[in-house]
mmCIF file of C-alpha atoms in Angstrom:
data_model
loop_
_atom_site.group_PDB
_atom_site.id
_atom_site.type_symbol
_atom_site.label_atom_id
_atom_site.label_comp_id
_atom_site.label_asym_id
_atom_site.label_seq_id
_atom_site.Cartn_x
_atom_site.Cartn_y
_atom_site.Cartn_z
ATOM 1 C CA MET A 1 129.909 113.545 20.432
ATOM 2 C CA ALA A 2 132.924 111.519 20.976
ATOM 3 C CA ARG A 3 133.906 108.706 18.837
ATOM 4 C CA PRO A 4 134.256 105.162 20.382
ATOM 5 C CA ARG A 5 137.903 103.776 21.163
ATOM 6 C CA SER A 6 138.647 101.503 18.397
ATOM 7 C CA ILE A 7 141.951 100.672 20.261
ATOM 8 C CA THR A 8 141.455 99.120 23.682
ATOM 9 C CA ASP A 9 143.516 99.727 26.662
ATOM 10 C CA GLU A 10 143.734 95.907 26.819
ATOM 11 C CA ARG A 11 145.393 95.788 23.415
ATOM 12 C CA LEU A 12 147.850 98.342 24.584
ATOM 13 C CA LEU A 13 148.807 96.883 27.825
ATOM 14 C CA GLY A 14 149.405 93.503 26.154
ATOM 15 C CA ALA A 15 151.598 95.011 23.524
ATOM 16 C CA ALA A 16 153.348 96.701 26.362
ATOM 17 C CA GLU A 17 153.738 93.310 28.164
ATOM 18 C CA THR A 18 154.917 91.755 24.946
ATOM 19 C CA VAL A 19 157.510 94.778 24.088
ATOM 20 C CA ILE A 20 158.748 94.273 28.112
ATOM 21 C CA GLY A 21 159.179 90.667 27.709
ATOM 22 C CA ARG A 22 161.347 90.848 24.619
ATOM 23 C CA CYS A 23 163.171 94.365 25.362
ATOM 24 C CA GLY A 24 163.189 94.981 29.346
ATOM 25 C CA PRO A 25 162.963 98.095 31.293
ATOM 26 C CA GLY A 26 164.571 100.211 28.051
ATOM 27 C CA PHE A 27 161.593 99.997 26.136
ATOM 28 C CA THR A 28 160.229 102.702 24.391
ATOM 29 C CA LEU A 29 156.403 103.843 24.007
ATOM 30 C CA ALA A 30 157.395 103.744 20.142
ATOM 31 C CA GLN A 31 157.895 99.847 20.470
ATOM 32 C CA VAL A 32 154.569 99.500 22.273
ATOM 33 C CA ALA A 33 152.913 101.846 19.619
ATOM 34 C CA SER A 34 154.449 99.514 16.913
ATOM 35 C CA GLU A 35 153.736 96.061 18.557
ATOM 36 C CA ALA A 36 150.054 97.194 18.913
ATOM 37 C CA GLY A 37 149.886 98.725 15.311
ATOM 38 C CA VAL A 38 149.026 102.320 16.445
ATOM 39 C CA SER A 39 150.597 105.534 16.412
ATOM 40 C CA VAL A 40 152.943 106.743 19.591
ATOM 41 C CA GLY A 41 150.461 109.652 20.113
ATOM 42 C CA THR A 42 147.646 106.804 20.718
ATOM 43 C CA VAL A 43 149.741 105.067 23.438
ATOM 44 C CA ALA A 44 151.084 108.890 24.842
ATOM 45 C CA GLN A 45 147.074 110.004 24.659
ATOM 46 C CA ARG A 46 145.877 107.052 26.625
ATOM 47 C CA PHE A 47 148.253 106.636 29.011
ATOM 48 C CA GLY A 48 150.196 110.202 29.148
ATOM 49 C CA SER A 49 153.771 108.679 29.886
ATOM 50 C CA LYS A 50 155.780 105.509 30.253
ATOM 51 C CA SER A 51 155.394 106.083 33.736
ATOM 52 C CA GLY A 52 151.270 106.217 32.995
ATOM 53 C CA LEU A 53 151.617 103.210 31.076
ATOM 54 C CA LEU A 54 153.613 101.202 33.543
ATOM 55 C CA GLN A 55 151.003 102.158 36.542
ATOM 56 C CA ALA A 56 148.089 101.079 34.299
ATOM 57 C CA MET A 57 149.984 97.587 33.724
ATOM 58 C CA SER A 58 150.535 97.357 37.167
ATOM 59 C CA ARG A 59 147.080 97.777 38.011
ATOM 60 C CA ARG A 60 146.019 95.057 35.391
ATOM 61 C CA ALA A 61 148.629 92.745 36.497
ATOM 62 C CA THR A 62 147.261 92.702 40.136
ATOM 63 C CA ARG A 63 143.559 92.309 38.667
ATOM 64 C CA ARG A 64 144.593 89.654 36.190
ATOM 65 C CA ALA A 65 146.808 87.353 38.886
ATOM 66 C CA VAL A 66 144.182 87.303 41.415
ATOM 67 C CA GLU A 67 141.471 86.545 38.634
ATOM 68 C CA GLN A 68 143.948 83.822 37.592
ATOM 69 C CA MET A 69 144.488 82.537 40.945
ATOM 70 C CA ARG A 70 140.726 82.237 41.526
ATOM 71 C CA GLU A 71 139.963 80.328 38.210
ATOM 72 C CA CYS A 72 142.715 77.806 38.656
ATOM 73 C CA ALA A 73 141.789 77.256 42.647
ATOM 74 C CA GLU A 74 138.197 76.838 41.655
ATOM 75 C CA ARG A 75 138.849 74.174 38.979
ATOM 76 C CA ALA A 76 140.588 72.056 41.750
ATOM 77 C CA ASP A 77 139.471 68.989 43.136
ATOM 78 C CA ASP A 78 139.973 69.820 46.821
ATOM 79 C CA PRO A 79 141.615 72.953 48.639
ATOM 80 C CA VAL A 80 144.932 72.217 49.087
ATOM 81 C CA ASP A 81 145.331 71.228 45.138
ATOM 82 C CA GLY A 82 143.431 74.630 44.634
ATOM 83 C CA LEU A 83 146.307 76.449 46.725
ATOM 84 C CA ARG A 84 148.816 74.712 45.109
ATOM 85 C CA ALA A 85 147.459 75.352 41.499
ATOM 86 C CA ALA A 86 146.681 79.340 42.291
ATOM 87 C CA ALA A 87 150.188 79.490 43.723
ATOM 88 C CA VAL A 88 151.792 78.122 40.746
ATOM 89 C CA SER A 89 149.515 80.118 38.155
ATOM 90 C CA VAL A 90 150.910 83.756 39.742
ATOM 91 C CA TYR A 91 153.996 83.579 37.453
ATOM 92 C CA ALA A 92 152.765 81.478 34.618
ATOM 93 C CA VAL A 93 152.824 84.600 32.286
ATOM 94 C CA LEU A 94 156.820 84.954 32.472
ATOM 95 C CA GLY A 95 157.162 82.941 29.326
ATOM 96 C CA ASP A 96 160.824 81.419 28.746
ATOM 97 C CA ALA A 97 164.066 82.273 30.851
ATOM 98 C CA GLU A 98 165.216 85.627 28.615
ATOM 99 C CA GLU A 99 161.378 87.105 29.149
ATOM 100 C CA ALA A 100 161.267 86.673 32.822
ATOM 101 C CA ALA A 101 164.571 88.293 33.110
ATOM 102 C CA ASN A 102 163.623 91.279 31.175
ATOM 103 C CA HIS A 103 160.374 91.210 33.338
ATOM 104 C CA LEU A 104 162.269 91.210 36.155
ATOM 105 C CA GLY A 105 164.526 93.797 35.237
ATOM 106 C CA GLN A 106 161.570 96.343 34.836
ATOM 107 C CA PHE A 107 160.516 94.913 38.222
ATOM 108 C CA GLY A 108 163.908 96.818 39.531
ATOM 109 C CA VAL A 109 163.123 99.646 37.869
ATOM 110 C CA ASP A 110 159.854 99.711 39.232
ATOM 111 C CA ILE A 111 160.924 99.198 42.735
ATOM 112 C CA GLY A 112 163.413 102.418 42.221
ATOM 113 C CA ASP A 113 160.209 104.946 41.587
ATOM 114 C CA PRO A 114 157.758 105.555 44.345
ATOM 115 C CA VAL A 115 154.444 105.428 42.745
ATOM 116 C CA LEU A 116 155.150 102.131 40.933
ATOM 117 C CA ARG A 117 156.537 100.616 44.063
ATOM 118 C CA ALA A 118 153.676 101.579 45.958
ATOM 119 C CA LEU A 119 151.559 99.354 43.156
ATOM 120 C CA LEU A 120 153.808 96.764 43.405
ATOM 121 C CA GLY A 121 152.756 96.644 47.254
ATOM 122 C CA GLU A 122 149.083 96.883 46.340
ATOM 123 C CA HIS A 123 149.786 93.845 44.017
ATOM 124 C CA PHE A 124 151.780 91.403 46.579
ATOM 125 C CA THR A 125 148.914 92.532 49.115
ATOM 126 C CA ALA A 126 146.472 91.380 46.747
ATOM 127 C CA VAL A 127 148.249 87.979 45.953
ATOM 128 C CA GLU A 128 148.588 87.542 49.866
ATOM 129 C CA GLU A 129 145.201 88.060 50.706
ATOM 130 C CA GLU A 130 144.129 85.508 48.213
ATOM 131 C CA LEU A 131 146.523 83.185 49.262
ATOM 132 C CA ARG A 132 144.967 83.587 52.851
ATOM 133 C CA ARG A 133 141.422 82.836 51.713
ATOM 134 C CA LEU A 134 142.858 79.494 49.838
ATOM 135 C CA VAL A 135 145.203 78.827 52.952
ATOM 136 C CA ARG A 136 141.902 79.141 55.115
ATOM 137 C CA ALA A 137 140.385 76.774 53.079
ATOM 138 C CA ALA A 138 142.968 74.400 52.844
ATOM 139 C CA ALA A 139 144.086 74.494 56.660
ATOM 140 C CA PRO A 140 142.078 71.499 58.084
ATOM 141 C CA SER A 141 144.319 69.060 55.573
ATOM 142 C CA LEU A 142 147.268 71.094 56.442
ATOM 143 C CA PRO A 143 147.605 70.241 60.147
ATOM 144 C CA HIS A 144 151.437 71.203 60.489
ATOM 145 C CA ALA A 145 151.082 74.327 58.596
ATOM 146 C CA PRO A 146 151.794 77.874 60.636
ATOM 147 C CA SER A 147 148.738 80.107 61.275
ATOM 148 C CA VAL A 148 146.942 81.400 58.103
ATOM 149 C CA PRO A 149 148.905 84.806 57.848
ATOM 150 C CA ARG A 150 152.466 83.427 57.994
ATOM 151 C CA ALA A 151 151.409 80.559 55.579
ATOM 152 C CA ALA A 152 150.141 82.545 53.026
ATOM 153 C CA ARG A 153 153.637 84.893 53.167
ATOM 154 C CA ALA A 154 155.709 81.751 53.303
ATOM 155 C CA VAL A 155 153.722 80.569 50.200
ATOM 156 C CA LEU A 156 154.369 83.918 48.593
ATOM 157 C CA ALA A 157 157.732 84.060 49.450
ATOM 158 C CA VAL A 158 158.248 80.836 47.645
ATOM 159 C CA ILE A 159 156.450 81.842 44.575
ATOM 160 C CA ASN A 160 158.656 84.956 44.274
ATOM 161 C CA GLY A 161 161.765 83.528 45.298
ATOM 162 C CA VAL A 162 161.421 80.604 42.658
ATOM 163 C CA SER A 163 160.607 83.140 40.176
ATOM 164 C CA ILE A 164 163.209 85.395 40.568
ATOM 165 C CA ASP A 165 166.092 82.406 41.268
ATOM 166 C CA TRP A 166 164.522 80.889 37.912
ATOM 167 C CA SER A 167 165.062 83.922 35.663
ATOM 168 C CA ILE A 168 168.695 84.377 36.794
ATOM 169 C CA ARG A 169 169.157 80.341 36.322
ATOM 170 C CA PRO A 170 166.846 78.888 34.594
ATOM 171 C CA HIS A 171 166.729 75.017 34.764
ATOM 172 C CA GLY A 172 163.499 73.160 33.230
ATOM 173 C CA ARG A 173 160.267 75.160 33.144
ATOM 174 C CA LEU A 174 159.345 77.926 35.627
ATOM 175 C CA ALA A 175 155.856 76.216 35.975
ATOM 176 C CA ASP A 176 157.424 72.771 37.151
ATOM 177 C CA ARG A 177 159.613 74.675 39.480
ATOM 178 C CA LEU A 178 157.202 76.494 41.131
ATOM 179 C CA ALA A 179 155.001 73.342 41.480
ATOM 180 C CA GLU A 180 158.070 71.505 42.569
ATOM 181 C CA ASP A 181 158.968 73.868 45.712
ATOM 182 C CA VAL A 182 154.980 74.681 46.552
ATOM 183 C CA ASP A 183 154.556 70.870 46.888
ATOM 184 C CA ALA A 184 157.389 70.565 49.045
ATOM 185 C CA VAL A 185 155.818 73.311 51.400
ATOM 186 C CA LEU A 186 152.432 71.629 51.112
ATOM 187 C CA ALA A 187 154.058 68.275 51.751
ATOM 188 C CA ALA A 188 155.887 69.361 55.198
ATOM 189 C CA TRP A 189 152.297 71.041 56.202
ATOM 190 C CA ARG A 190 150.391 67.827 55.821
ATOM 191 C CA GLY A 191 152.821 65.900 57.568
ATOM 192 C CA ARG A 192 154.216 63.838 54.796
ATOM 193 C CA GLU A 193 157.461 62.043 55.043
ATOM 194 C CA ASP A 194 158.428 62.630 51.633
ATOM 195 C CA ALA A 195 158.396 66.572 52.261
#
């Protein structure tokens, strides 16, 4: 009979996320193991390799992003506020500018790997699909918005662009910058003059 795992994948993936935020793409499995308080063998056995670990992290990030978006949207008072809250939440995990830049560095490495790039595509597709659902719900209050698919792509482009720009040129808090730029788009779609 196999022994139950006392170290969860979630614990190991959380440790990897912390280490990448601190060290960037040059991180090692040994650093992840140290952060998780386990042996390197435990991490290697669970994920097979650094690539396997990154693949598991990507799948987890996609799942968590969509869950976070839904939770934020559900807590909002109306569909437009829900769309705004969900969009702003996508990059809430980035932390400070140095941590964000390290994650951005890992993102650059991921783009160069065909398997990880495909998983990034799945991530952006899942986020865009959730944004479509939220835009559709908010559409009656956004009379000047483009079609639902275009509006969802536009919001995704804004939050992706802001997160990259802020990682390179951090001014203030990322969440504030995301909210400010998403608000500008939503105000224009509402037809407000202060857009």
